Short mmCIF file of C-alpha atoms (C1' of nucleotides) in Angstrom, two decimals:
data_model
loop_
_atom_site.label_atom_id
_atom_site.label_comp_id
_atom_site.label_asym_id
_atom_site.label_seq_id
_atom_site.Cartn_x
_atom_site.Cartn_y
_atom_site.Cartn_z
CA MET Q 1 -27.51 14.84 -7.65
CA GLU Q 2 -30.27 16.93 -6.20
CA ARG Q 3 -32.20 13.73 -5.61
CA ILE Q 4 -29.87 13.01 -2.70
CA VAL Q 5 -31.57 14.14 0.48
CA LYS Q 6 -29.86 17.24 1.78
CA SER Q 7 -27.95 17.39 5.01
CA VAL Q 8 -29.03 19.83 7.69
CA LYS Q 9 -27.75 23.37 7.22
CA GLY Q 10 -24.55 24.05 9.10
CA THR Q 11 -23.68 20.39 9.66
CA ARG Q 12 -20.64 18.61 8.28
CA ASP Q 13 -20.08 15.09 6.99
CA PHE Q 14 -16.93 13.48 8.28
CA TYR Q 15 -15.62 11.23 5.53
CA PRO Q 16 -12.72 9.00 6.55
CA GLU Q 17 -10.19 11.74 5.72
CA GLU Q 18 -11.96 14.32 7.88
CA MET Q 19 -12.67 11.78 10.58
CA ALA Q 20 -8.99 10.94 10.77
CA VAL Q 21 -8.21 14.62 11.32
CA ARG Q 22 -10.87 14.90 14.01
CA ARG Q 23 -9.54 11.83 15.77
CA TRP Q 24 -6.05 13.28 15.63
CA LEU Q 25 -7.33 16.50 17.20
CA VAL Q 26 -9.10 14.57 19.96
CA SER Q 27 -5.94 12.59 20.62
CA LYS Q 28 -4.05 15.86 21.18
CA VAL Q 29 -6.79 17.11 23.46
CA GLU Q 30 -6.77 13.92 25.46
CA GLU Q 31 -2.99 13.90 25.64
CA VAL Q 32 -2.70 17.31 27.26
CA SER Q 33 -5.77 16.85 29.45
CA SER Q 34 -4.35 13.64 30.89
CA ALA Q 35 -0.91 15.14 31.29
CA PHE Q 36 -2.38 17.60 33.79
CA GLY Q 37 -4.37 14.89 35.55
CA TYR Q 38 -7.82 15.73 34.21
CA GLN Q 39 -10.49 13.04 33.98
CA ALA Q 40 -12.82 12.55 31.03
CA TYR Q 41 -16.58 12.94 31.52
CA ASP Q 42 -19.63 13.69 29.43
CA GLY Q 43 -23.27 14.61 29.86
CA PRO Q 44 -26.31 14.09 27.67
CA CYS Q 45 -26.70 15.93 24.39
CA LEU Q 46 -30.37 16.48 25.23
CA GLU Q 47 -31.31 18.65 28.17
CA THR Q 48 -34.55 20.17 29.34
CA ILE Q 49 -34.87 23.84 28.59
CA ASP Q 50 -35.18 24.39 32.36
CA LEU Q 51 -31.49 23.71 32.81
CA TYR Q 52 -30.70 26.78 30.76
CA ALA Q 53 -33.65 28.81 31.89
CA ALA Q 54 -31.80 29.33 35.15
CA LYS Q 55 -29.75 31.77 33.18
CA SER Q 56 -32.70 33.31 31.42
CA GLY Q 57 -32.10 36.33 29.31
CA GLU Q 58 -28.98 34.97 27.78
CA GLU Q 59 -29.00 35.08 24.03
CA LEU Q 60 -27.09 31.82 23.86
CA VAL Q 61 -30.14 29.92 25.02
CA LYS Q 62 -33.05 32.09 23.97
CA GLU Q 63 -31.87 32.80 20.45
CA GLN Q 64 -29.29 30.19 19.62
CA ALA Q 65 -30.35 26.88 21.06
CA PHE Q 66 -32.12 24.21 19.06
CA VAL Q 67 -35.31 23.73 21.08
CA PHE Q 68 -38.21 21.45 20.23
CA PRO Q 69 -41.02 19.67 22.06
CA ASP Q 70 -40.65 15.94 22.59
CA ARG Q 71 -43.62 13.59 22.17
CA SER Q 72 -44.96 14.43 25.58
CA GLY Q 73 -44.77 18.14 24.90
CA GLU Q 74 -41.78 18.90 27.09
CA ASN Q 75 -39.31 21.40 25.66
CA ILE Q 76 -35.98 19.78 24.94
CA ALA Q 77 -32.80 21.58 23.93
CA LEU Q 78 -29.81 20.24 22.06
CA ARG Q 79 -27.04 21.41 24.35
CA PRO Q 80 -25.55 24.71 23.16
CA GLU Q 81 -22.81 24.59 25.81
CA LEU Q 82 -21.65 22.26 28.53
CA THR Q 83 -21.30 24.48 31.58
CA PRO Q 84 -24.89 24.14 32.85
CA THR Q 85 -24.67 20.37 32.48
CA LEU Q 86 -21.37 20.41 34.34
CA ALA Q 87 -22.93 22.53 37.05
CA ARG Q 88 -25.79 20.08 37.47
CA MET Q 89 -23.49 17.07 37.55
CA VAL Q 90 -21.24 18.67 40.14
CA ALA Q 91 -24.12 19.93 42.26
CA SER Q 92 -25.76 16.48 42.29
CA ARG Q 93 -22.70 14.93 43.87
CA GLN Q 94 -21.32 17.91 45.68
CA ASN Q 95 -20.97 15.90 48.88
CA GLU Q 96 -19.06 12.99 47.44
CA LEU Q 97 -16.76 14.50 44.83
CA VAL Q 98 -13.14 15.10 45.68
CA PHE Q 99 -12.39 18.78 45.27
CA PRO Q 100 -10.80 20.41 43.51
CA CYS Q 101 -11.84 18.22 40.63
CA ARG Q 102 -10.31 18.33 37.19
CA TRP Q 103 -12.65 17.28 34.38
CA TRP Q 104 -12.50 17.45 30.61
CA SER Q 105 -14.90 16.54 27.84
CA PHE Q 106 -15.09 16.52 24.05
CA GLY Q 107 -18.39 16.24 22.26
CA PRO Q 108 -20.96 17.73 19.90
CA PHE Q 109 -22.87 20.97 20.48
CA TRP Q 110 -25.52 22.81 18.51
CA ARG Q 111 -26.29 26.45 18.01
CA TYR Q 112 -28.85 27.87 15.64
CA GLU Q 113 -26.61 30.45 14.03
CA ARG Q 114 -25.89 31.71 10.56
CA PRO Q 115 -23.09 29.45 9.31
CA GLN Q 116 -19.91 31.00 7.97
CA LYS Q 117 -16.22 30.31 8.14
CA GLY Q 118 -15.27 29.07 11.57
CA ARG Q 119 -18.89 28.81 12.66
CA THR Q 120 -21.24 25.92 12.04
CA ARG Q 121 -24.53 24.84 13.61
CA GLU Q 122 -23.13 21.52 14.77
CA PHE Q 123 -19.63 21.58 16.14
CA PHE Q 124 -17.40 19.75 18.57
CA GLN Q 125 -16.02 21.35 21.65
CA TRP Q 126 -13.35 20.60 24.16
CA ASN Q 127 -14.39 21.68 27.64
CA ILE Q 128 -12.00 21.55 30.55
CA ASP Q 129 -12.53 22.82 34.08
CA LEU Q 130 -10.86 22.87 37.46
CA ILE Q 131 -13.63 23.13 40.02
CA GLY Q 132 -13.41 23.96 43.68
CA SER Q 133 -10.42 26.25 43.86
CA ASP Q 134 -10.20 29.99 44.10
CA HIS Q 135 -6.43 30.10 43.98
CA ILE Q 136 -4.78 32.02 41.17
CA SER Q 137 -2.62 29.00 40.38
CA ALA Q 138 -5.77 27.23 39.23
CA ASP Q 139 -6.22 29.97 36.64
CA ALA Q 140 -2.57 29.61 35.68
CA GLU Q 141 -2.97 25.87 35.30
CA LEU Q 142 -5.85 26.14 32.85
CA ILE Q 143 -3.99 28.69 30.79
CA ALA Q 144 -0.99 26.37 30.84
CA VAL Q 145 -3.20 23.52 29.65
CA ALA Q 146 -4.33 25.69 26.74
CA ALA Q 147 -0.76 26.74 25.96
CA GLU Q 148 0.59 23.21 26.08
CA PHE Q 149 -2.17 22.11 23.76
CA LEU Q 150 -1.27 24.84 21.27
CA ARG Q 151 2.38 23.84 21.55
CA GLY Q 152 1.41 20.20 21.17
CA VAL Q 153 -0.30 20.72 17.83
CA GLY Q 154 2.74 22.54 16.53
CA LEU Q 155 1.75 26.19 16.96
CA LYS Q 156 4.56 28.59 17.86
CA PRO Q 157 4.33 31.56 20.23
CA ASP Q 158 4.60 33.94 17.29
CA GLN Q 159 1.62 32.30 15.60
CA VAL Q 160 -0.83 32.22 18.47
CA LYS Q 161 -1.29 34.06 21.75
CA ILE Q 162 -3.45 33.57 24.78
CA LEU Q 163 -4.70 37.04 25.67
CA ILE Q 164 -5.45 37.51 29.34
CA ASN Q 165 -7.32 40.05 31.39
CA ASP Q 166 -9.04 40.21 34.76
CA ARG Q 167 -12.55 41.55 35.22
CA ARG Q 168 -11.75 42.65 38.77
CA LEU Q 169 -8.93 44.82 37.45
CA MET Q 170 -11.16 46.32 34.78
CA ASP Q 171 -13.89 46.96 37.31
CA ALA Q 172 -11.45 48.79 39.58
CA GLU Q 173 -10.06 50.79 36.70
CA LEU Q 174 -13.50 51.81 35.51
CA SER Q 175 -14.29 52.99 39.01
CA ARG Q 176 -11.01 54.89 39.14
CA ILE Q 177 -11.88 56.90 36.06
CA GLY Q 178 -15.27 57.67 37.52
CA ILE Q 179 -17.60 55.41 35.58
CA GLN Q 180 -20.78 54.71 37.53
CA ALA Q 181 -21.69 51.14 38.38
CA GLU Q 182 -24.84 51.17 36.23
CA LEU Q 183 -22.78 52.08 33.22
CA LYS Q 184 -20.14 49.41 33.67
CA PRO Q 185 -21.83 46.49 31.89
CA ALA Q 186 -22.44 48.62 28.81
CA VAL Q 187 -18.90 49.95 28.91
CA LEU Q 188 -17.53 46.42 29.17
CA ARG Q 189 -19.55 45.44 26.12
CA LEU Q 190 -18.18 48.46 24.34
CA ILE Q 191 -14.60 47.50 25.22
CA ASP Q 192 -15.25 44.02 23.90
CA ARG Q 193 -15.89 45.36 20.40
CA ILE Q 194 -13.31 48.13 20.19
CA ASP Q 195 -11.44 46.33 17.44
CA LYS Q 196 -14.60 45.81 15.42
CA GLN Q 197 -15.50 49.44 15.03
CA THR Q 198 -13.65 52.37 13.55
CA ALA Q 199 -12.14 54.74 16.09
CA ASP Q 200 -14.60 57.58 15.52
CA VAL Q 201 -17.63 55.32 15.57
CA TRP Q 202 -16.40 53.77 18.80
CA ASP Q 203 -15.79 57.21 20.34
CA ARG Q 204 -19.26 58.33 19.38
CA ASN Q 205 -20.81 55.18 20.88
CA ALA Q 206 -18.88 55.77 24.07
CA LEU Q 207 -20.14 59.33 24.37
CA GLU Q 208 -23.68 58.19 23.60
CA LEU Q 209 -23.44 55.77 26.50
CA GLY Q 210 -22.96 58.74 28.76
CA LEU Q 211 -19.20 58.97 29.20
CA ASN Q 212 -17.74 62.46 29.24
CA SER Q 213 -14.70 63.27 27.14
CA GLU Q 214 -12.25 62.98 30.03
CA GLN Q 215 -13.59 59.53 30.84
CA LEU Q 216 -13.32 58.56 27.20
CA GLU Q 217 -9.69 59.60 27.06
CA ALA Q 218 -8.95 57.85 30.35
CA LEU Q 219 -10.66 54.72 29.07
CA LYS Q 220 -8.67 54.73 25.86
CA SER Q 221 -5.41 55.23 27.70
CA LEU Q 222 -6.09 52.35 30.05
CA LEU Q 223 -7.02 50.10 27.13
CA SER Q 224 -3.67 50.79 25.51
CA ASN Q 225 -1.71 50.36 28.72
CA THR Q 226 -0.04 46.99 28.32
CA ASP Q 227 1.59 47.32 31.75
CA LEU Q 228 -1.71 47.70 33.53
CA TRP Q 229 -1.55 44.12 34.78
CA GLN Q 230 1.29 45.05 37.11
CA GLN Q 231 -1.24 46.96 39.20
CA SER Q 232 -3.17 43.76 39.79
CA ARG Q 233 -1.93 41.44 42.51
CA GLU Q 234 -3.78 38.56 40.88
CA LEU Q 235 -2.42 39.13 37.40
CA SER Q 236 1.10 39.65 38.69
CA ALA Q 237 0.90 36.32 40.49
CA LEU Q 238 -0.71 34.74 37.42
CA PHE Q 239 2.02 35.79 35.01
CA ALA Q 240 4.72 34.74 37.48
CA SER Q 241 3.03 31.37 37.67
CA LEU Q 242 2.83 31.10 33.88
CA GLU Q 243 6.54 31.87 33.74
CA ALA Q 244 7.24 29.01 36.14
CA LEU Q 245 5.01 26.68 34.15
CA GLY Q 246 7.04 27.45 31.05
CA VAL Q 247 4.25 28.93 28.97
CA ARG Q 248 4.75 32.66 29.49
CA GLU Q 249 5.77 33.13 25.85
CA TYR Q 250 2.35 31.93 24.73
CA THR Q 251 0.54 34.52 26.80
CA ALA Q 252 0.03 38.27 26.86
CA PHE Q 253 -1.92 40.79 28.88
CA GLU Q 254 -4.71 42.38 26.86
CA PRO Q 255 -7.04 44.87 28.56
CA LYS Q 256 -9.52 44.67 25.67
CA ILE Q 257 -10.39 41.06 26.46
CA ILE Q 258 -13.70 40.94 28.33
CA ARG Q 259 -15.54 37.79 27.10
CA GLY Q 260 -19.26 37.74 26.59
CA LEU Q 261 -20.42 35.22 29.15
CA ASP Q 262 -21.75 36.75 32.30
CA TYR Q 263 -20.56 34.16 34.75
CA TYR Q 264 -16.90 35.04 34.50
CA THR Q 265 -15.87 36.98 37.57
CA GLY Q 266 -12.07 37.08 37.54
CA THR Q 267 -9.45 36.05 35.05
CA VAL Q 268 -10.69 35.91 31.47
CA PHE Q 269 -8.70 34.73 28.49
CA GLU Q 270 -8.94 33.77 24.87
CA ALA Q 271 -6.49 32.40 22.31
CA ARG Q 272 -6.16 34.02 18.93
CA ASP Q 273 -3.92 33.63 15.92
CA THR Q 274 -1.50 36.54 15.76
CA THR Q 275 -2.50 37.52 12.23
CA GLY Q 276 -6.05 38.05 13.42
CA SER Q 277 -7.55 36.31 10.41
CA PHE Q 278 -9.56 33.81 12.43
CA ARG Q 279 -12.07 33.91 15.22
CA ALA Q 280 -11.03 33.14 18.76
CA ILE Q 281 -9.58 29.64 19.04
CA LEU Q 282 -10.62 29.07 22.62
CA GLY Q 283 -12.04 31.14 25.44
CA GLY Q 284 -12.53 30.81 29.14
CA GLY Q 285 -12.10 32.30 32.55
CA HIS Q 286 -12.64 32.14 36.26
CA TYR Q 287 -16.12 31.92 37.72
CA ALA Q 288 -17.03 32.50 41.34
CA ASN Q 289 -20.04 30.27 41.50
CA LEU Q 290 -20.55 27.39 39.15
CA VAL Q 291 -23.45 25.65 40.81
CA GLY Q 292 -25.40 28.51 42.31
CA ASP Q 293 -28.04 28.55 39.58
CA VAL Q 294 -28.80 24.86 39.88
CA GLY Q 295 -29.13 24.75 43.63
CA GLY Q 296 -25.77 23.80 45.05
CA ARG Q 297 -23.45 25.44 47.55
CA PRO Q 298 -21.24 28.13 45.99
CA LEU Q 299 -18.29 26.61 44.18
CA PRO Q 300 -15.63 28.54 42.28
CA GLY Q 301 -13.65 27.29 39.35
CA VAL Q 302 -11.92 28.04 36.12
CA GLY Q 303 -12.29 26.55 32.68
CA PHE Q 304 -12.29 27.09 28.98
CA ALA Q 305 -13.83 25.73 25.81
CA MET Q 306 -12.35 25.20 22.38
CA GLY Q 307 -14.37 24.46 19.26
CA ASP Q 308 -13.02 22.12 16.60
CA VAL Q 309 -13.73 24.42 13.66
CA VAL Q 310 -11.44 27.40 14.15
CA ILE Q 311 -8.45 25.46 15.43
CA LEU Q 312 -8.62 23.11 12.44
CA LEU Q 313 -8.94 26.03 9.99
CA LEU Q 314 -5.88 27.63 11.55
CA LEU Q 315 -3.83 24.42 11.59
CA GLU Q 316 -4.87 23.74 8.01
CA SER Q 317 -3.77 27.20 6.89
CA LEU Q 318 -0.38 26.69 8.51
CA GLY Q 319 0.08 23.18 7.14
CA LEU Q 320 0.18 21.71 10.63
CA ILE Q 321 -2.33 18.92 10.15
CA PRO Q 322 -0.32 15.74 9.70
CA ALA Q 323 -1.16 13.45 6.81
CA VAL Q 324 -3.13 10.80 8.56
CA ASN Q 325 -3.59 7.60 6.63
CA ALA Q 326 -5.39 4.70 8.21
CA ALA Q 327 -3.67 2.25 5.88
CA ALA Q 328 -0.16 3.64 6.38
CA ASP Q 329 0.86 0.66 8.48
CA ALA Q 330 -1.26 -1.88 6.64
CA VAL Q 331 -0.24 -4.86 4.56
CA PHE Q 332 -2.14 -5.66 1.40
CA VAL Q 333 -2.39 -9.31 0.47
CA SER Q 334 -3.27 -9.76 -3.18
CA VAL Q 335 -5.19 -12.75 -4.50
CA PHE Q 336 -3.46 -14.14 -7.57
CA ASP Q 337 -6.31 -16.26 -8.84
CA GLU Q 338 -9.13 -18.51 -7.72
CA ASN Q 339 -6.73 -21.33 -6.82
CA CYS Q 340 -4.56 -19.07 -4.69
CA GLN Q 341 -7.44 -17.62 -2.70
CA THR Q 342 -7.00 -20.10 0.14
CA ILE Q 343 -3.30 -19.50 0.62
CA SER Q 344 -3.83 -15.72 0.59
CA SER Q 345 -6.51 -16.06 3.24
CA ARG Q 346 -4.26 -18.28 5.35
CA VAL Q 347 -1.36 -15.86 5.14
CA SER Q 348 -3.66 -12.93 5.97
CA ALA Q 349 -5.02 -14.63 9.04
CA ARG Q 350 -1.56 -15.61 10.19
CA LEU Q 351 -0.30 -12.02 9.84
CA ARG Q 352 -3.30 -10.60 11.68
CA ARG Q 353 -2.69 -12.94 14.61
CA ALA Q 354 0.91 -11.76 14.57
CA GLY Q 355 -0.38 -8.23 15.07
CA PHE Q 356 -0.25 -6.81 11.57
CA LYS Q 357 -3.01 -4.75 9.99
CA VAL Q 358 -3.97 -6.78 6.94
CA LEU Q 359 -6.41 -6.24 4.11
CA THR Q 360 -7.09 -8.27 1.02
CA TYR Q 361 -8.83 -7.77 -2.29
CA PRO Q 362 -12.31 -9.19 -2.52
CA GLY Q 363 -12.21 -11.29 -5.66
CA THR Q 364 -9.52 -12.08 -8.19
CA GLU Q 365 -9.07 -9.04 -10.38
CA LYS Q 366 -5.84 -8.79 -12.32
CA LEU Q 367 -2.78 -8.03 -10.26
CA ALA Q 368 -2.32 -4.57 -11.71
CA LYS Q 369 -5.73 -3.54 -10.51
CA GLN Q 370 -5.22 -5.02 -7.07
CA LEU Q 371 -1.87 -3.30 -6.63
CA LYS Q 372 -3.29 -0.01 -7.80
CA TYR Q 373 -5.96 -0.39 -5.18
CA ALA Q 374 -3.32 -1.01 -2.50
CA ASP Q 375 -1.34 1.96 -3.72
CA ARG Q 376 -4.30 4.31 -3.64
CA LEU Q 377 -5.26 3.21 -0.17
CA GLY Q 378 -1.73 4.10 0.87
CA ALA Q 379 -0.87 0.66 2.19
CA ARG Q 380 2.75 0.31 3.21
CA ALA Q 381 3.41 -3.15 1.85
CA ALA Q 382 1.85 -5.69 -0.46
CA LEU Q 383 2.23 -9.43 -0.94
CA VAL Q 384 2.02 -11.37 -4.15
CA ILE Q 385 1.53 -15.10 -3.76
CA GLY Q 386 1.20 -16.86 -7.11
CA PRO Q 387 1.77 -20.45 -8.26
CA ASP Q 388 5.55 -19.97 -8.54
CA GLU Q 389 5.86 -18.67 -5.01
CA ILE Q 390 3.57 -21.35 -3.61
CA ALA Q 391 5.66 -24.04 -5.28
CA ARG Q 392 8.82 -22.70 -3.67
CA GLY Q 393 7.30 -21.81 -0.30
CA GLU Q 394 8.03 -18.14 -0.87
CA VAL Q 395 6.20 -14.83 -1.00
CA VAL Q 396 6.86 -11.67 -2.99
CA LEU Q 397 7.00 -8.79 -0.55
CA LYS Q 398 6.62 -5.35 -2.07
CA ASP Q 399 7.52 -2.12 -0.33
CA LEU Q 400 4.91 0.13 -1.90
CA ALA Q 401 6.58 3.33 -0.78
CA SER Q 402 10.02 2.61 -2.16
CA ARG Q 403 8.63 0.63 -5.11
CA THR Q 404 11.00 -2.23 -4.42
CA GLN Q 405 10.24 -5.87 -3.88
CA GLN Q 406 11.97 -8.96 -2.59
CA VAL Q 407 11.29 -12.67 -2.52
CA VAL Q 408 11.20 -14.00 1.02
CA PRO Q 409 10.73 -17.51 2.38
CA GLU Q 410 7.29 -17.82 3.95
CA ALA Q 411 8.83 -18.40 7.36
CA GLU Q 412 10.69 -15.10 7.14
CA LEU Q 413 7.59 -13.08 6.25
CA GLU Q 414 6.83 -11.61 9.68
CA ASN Q 415 10.42 -10.52 10.23
CA GLN Q 416 10.80 -8.89 6.86
CA LEU Q 417 7.41 -7.18 7.13
CA ALA Q 418 8.26 -5.79 10.53
CA ARG Q 419 11.50 -4.46 9.10
CA ILE Q 420 9.70 -2.58 6.32
CA LEU Q 421 7.01 -1.20 8.60
CA ALA Q 422 9.65 0.09 10.99
CA GLN Q 423 11.18 2.22 8.27
CA ARG Q 424 9.89 5.68 7.59
CA PRO Q 425 8.17 5.60 4.25
CA ALA Q 426 10.45 7.32 1.77
CA LEU Q 427 8.82 10.16 -0.08
"C1'" G S 1 -32.47 37.15 12.82
"C1'" U S 2 -30.48 41.73 9.24
"C1'" G S 3 -27.51 43.47 4.84
"C1'" C S 4 -24.14 42.20 0.79
"C1'" C S 5 -21.44 38.55 -2.48
"C1'" U S 6 -21.26 33.68 -4.70
"C1'" G S 7 -23.31 28.86 -6.81
"C1'" U S 8 -21.36 25.48 -14.21
"C1'" A S 9 -18.42 17.73 -14.54
"C1'" G S 10 -15.56 14.53 -8.56
"C1'" C S 11 -11.90 19.22 -8.05
"C1'" U S 12 -10.14 24.16 -10.13
"C1'" C S 13 -12.38 27.18 -13.51
"C1'" A S 14 -14.00 28.96 -19.00
"C1'" A S 15 -18.23 30.09 -22.12
"C1'" C S 16 -19.63 38.87 -22.20
"C1'" G S 17 -28.61 36.51 -24.55
"C1'" G S 18 -27.15 32.16 -29.71
"C1'" C S 19 -24.94 24.12 -30.17
"C1'" A S 20 -22.03 23.69 -22.18
"C1'" G S 21 -16.03 23.36 -22.64
"C1'" A S 22 -10.75 22.77 -20.73
"C1'" G S 23 -7.06 21.04 -17.21
"C1'" C S 24 -6.57 17.67 -13.35
"C1'" G S 25 -9.06 13.40 -11.42
"C1'" C S 26 -11.95 8.84 -12.54
"C1'" C S 27 -13.01 4.13 -15.62
"C1'" U S 28 -11.38 0.63 -19.65
"C1'" C S 29 -7.51 -1.35 -22.74
"C1'" A S 30 -2.23 -1.97 -24.15
"C1'" C S 31 2.88 -2.73 -21.75
"C1'" U S 32 0.90 -10.69 -22.28
"C1'" G S 33 2.59 -12.27 -13.15
"C1'" U S 34 3.13 -6.14 -10.64
"C1'" G S 35 0.90 0.00 -8.32
"C1'" G S 36 2.63 6.99 -8.87
"C1'" A S 37 5.10 6.86 -16.10
"C1'" U S 38 3.51 6.64 -21.36
"C1'" G S 39 -0.08 5.77 -25.28
"C1'" A S 40 -5.20 4.89 -27.06
"C1'" G S 41 -10.21 5.07 -25.89
"C1'" G S 42 -14.47 6.21 -22.48
"C1'" A S 43 -17.88 7.72 -18.76
"C1'" G S 44 -19.50 11.87 -16.24
"C1'" G S 45 -24.18 18.07 -16.55
"C1'" U S 46 -31.97 19.10 -16.33
"C1'" U S 47 -25.43 24.99 -15.34
"C1'" G S 48 -27.89 24.59 -6.72
"C1'" A S 49 -33.89 24.20 -7.06
"C1'" G S 50 -38.33 25.64 -9.09
"C1'" G S 51 -40.70 30.00 -11.62
"C1'" G S 52 -40.74 34.51 -14.89
"C1'" U S 53 -38.89 37.71 -19.20
"C1'" U S 54 -37.28 36.29 -24.30
"C1'" C S 55 -37.73 33.53 -30.90
"C1'" G S 56 -33.77 31.74 -27.73
"C1'" A S 57 -31.32 31.95 -20.60
"C1'" A S 58 -25.65 29.07 -17.39
"C1'" A S 59 -26.10 34.47 -18.23
"C1'" C S 60 -31.48 39.03 -17.22
"C1'" C S 61 -35.64 39.44 -13.04
"C1'" G S 62 -38.01 37.86 -8.38
"C1'" U S 63 -38.58 33.22 -4.81
"C1'" C S 64 -36.29 29.21 -2.21
"C1'" C S 65 -31.78 26.31 -0.79
"C1'" A S 66 -26.60 26.23 0.34
"C1'" G S 67 -21.88 28.58 1.25
"C1'" G S 68 -18.85 33.04 2.11
"C1'" C S 69 -18.26 38.46 4.13
"C1'" A S 70 -20.02 42.17 7.64
"C1'" C S 71 -23.52 42.67 11.81
"C1'" C S 72 -25.46 39.78 16.11
"C1'" C S 73 -23.29 36.26 19.12
"C1'" C S 74 -19.59 33.14 20.27
"C1'" A S 75 -16.17 27.69 20.08
#
RNA sequence: GUGCCUGUAGCUCAACGGCAGAGCGCCUCACUGUGGAUGAGGAGGUUGAGGGUUCGAAACCGUCCAGGCACCCCA
């Protein structure tokens, strides 16, 4: 077995079963994206390192991107995120695009990280952005998109929550309790990891940063104040908007949500399972200037990204991934023997032209083996056409799910097949 | 990139330094033109890889690989 060449660390093979699940996920993503009027787009998977260098200093690119020289010596990166690509694409056509524009994308990304549960080196990510609006209802819309997606895959408000905060509010609050501007970035980072450290360790880290004990107490009290959002005009409007959009129950204010990416300037949000046993499902926020780093005129927007790994782990754990079977609506046409091969081929072709999904057995193995094959593929129906049936112009039509069969005149085949396929398979 | 844990048949796991096994799954045959049953057979392993210790290693020791947990970061 070890003679088989290994796959690259942190990558996954998608066998038909996994591929079916991925395609199902993408179909849900596309469904909700289209429902809100978003258009699909994509960029290249290869980018020059310069695209990311604009945001130099960020760990995401310096430490976590796959970077290698191409044959001419130029440094190429496998895209670790889509936002810089999006920024370039928007900036290049800033004069012709219709703003605000609503774009979504689903594709592969790579990050050179230590793989563990919920984190791989190659993953797929849904990106969705509304670009060119500063209005709070744009923020509300993206959060509603996220909520409707979660609802669409069967998650209930008690299983998953979109936690929302606003960096402007936090900035104002930090000022109010007397934290100097230079200290704010470090304090924000500290807030971001409050749930990862024990209370006394966190307190000690806060004091080491330079906070005095009154500031520490004030900070802790504001982080536990779940009504703090009412002091923010933006967040008040946002939650009212979410109420009107019918997704309020999927959302909650959470002052501990900061998000790591620097370019968020307003609303920030992330979705988590309520048991807290998984990583963040999706994360996003409002940015003041998408295209500034790549040489365009300032353009605000809001967007989020969702990786395929965590959401699928969560859905799997809750039994929400539907059994997807490519052959569930297929008809299996058996081949009785060498002499019946032609008639089986004819019937197959006729059924395919009539719109059925038809597969046959290559060769003339004994019927039992052929039917077992059809059964294991999960085909819905099977045909047996032997000498007796040919002589009478009939076909044996088996309903593989109910384990029943009937003899039907050849002319009736399409009708009877359609009838069986229309029924829910009995389990 | 750091620390810790794990790795035995396709899957789930046994074997506490002494012949590498079970259940499920898989294949074949029977039930003489029919698939989730039953019965009878069978295949499948260099114990993640390559070293060391030992009379003897799946087990003990160090290296590498892979996965998981905590950091880091984030989807």
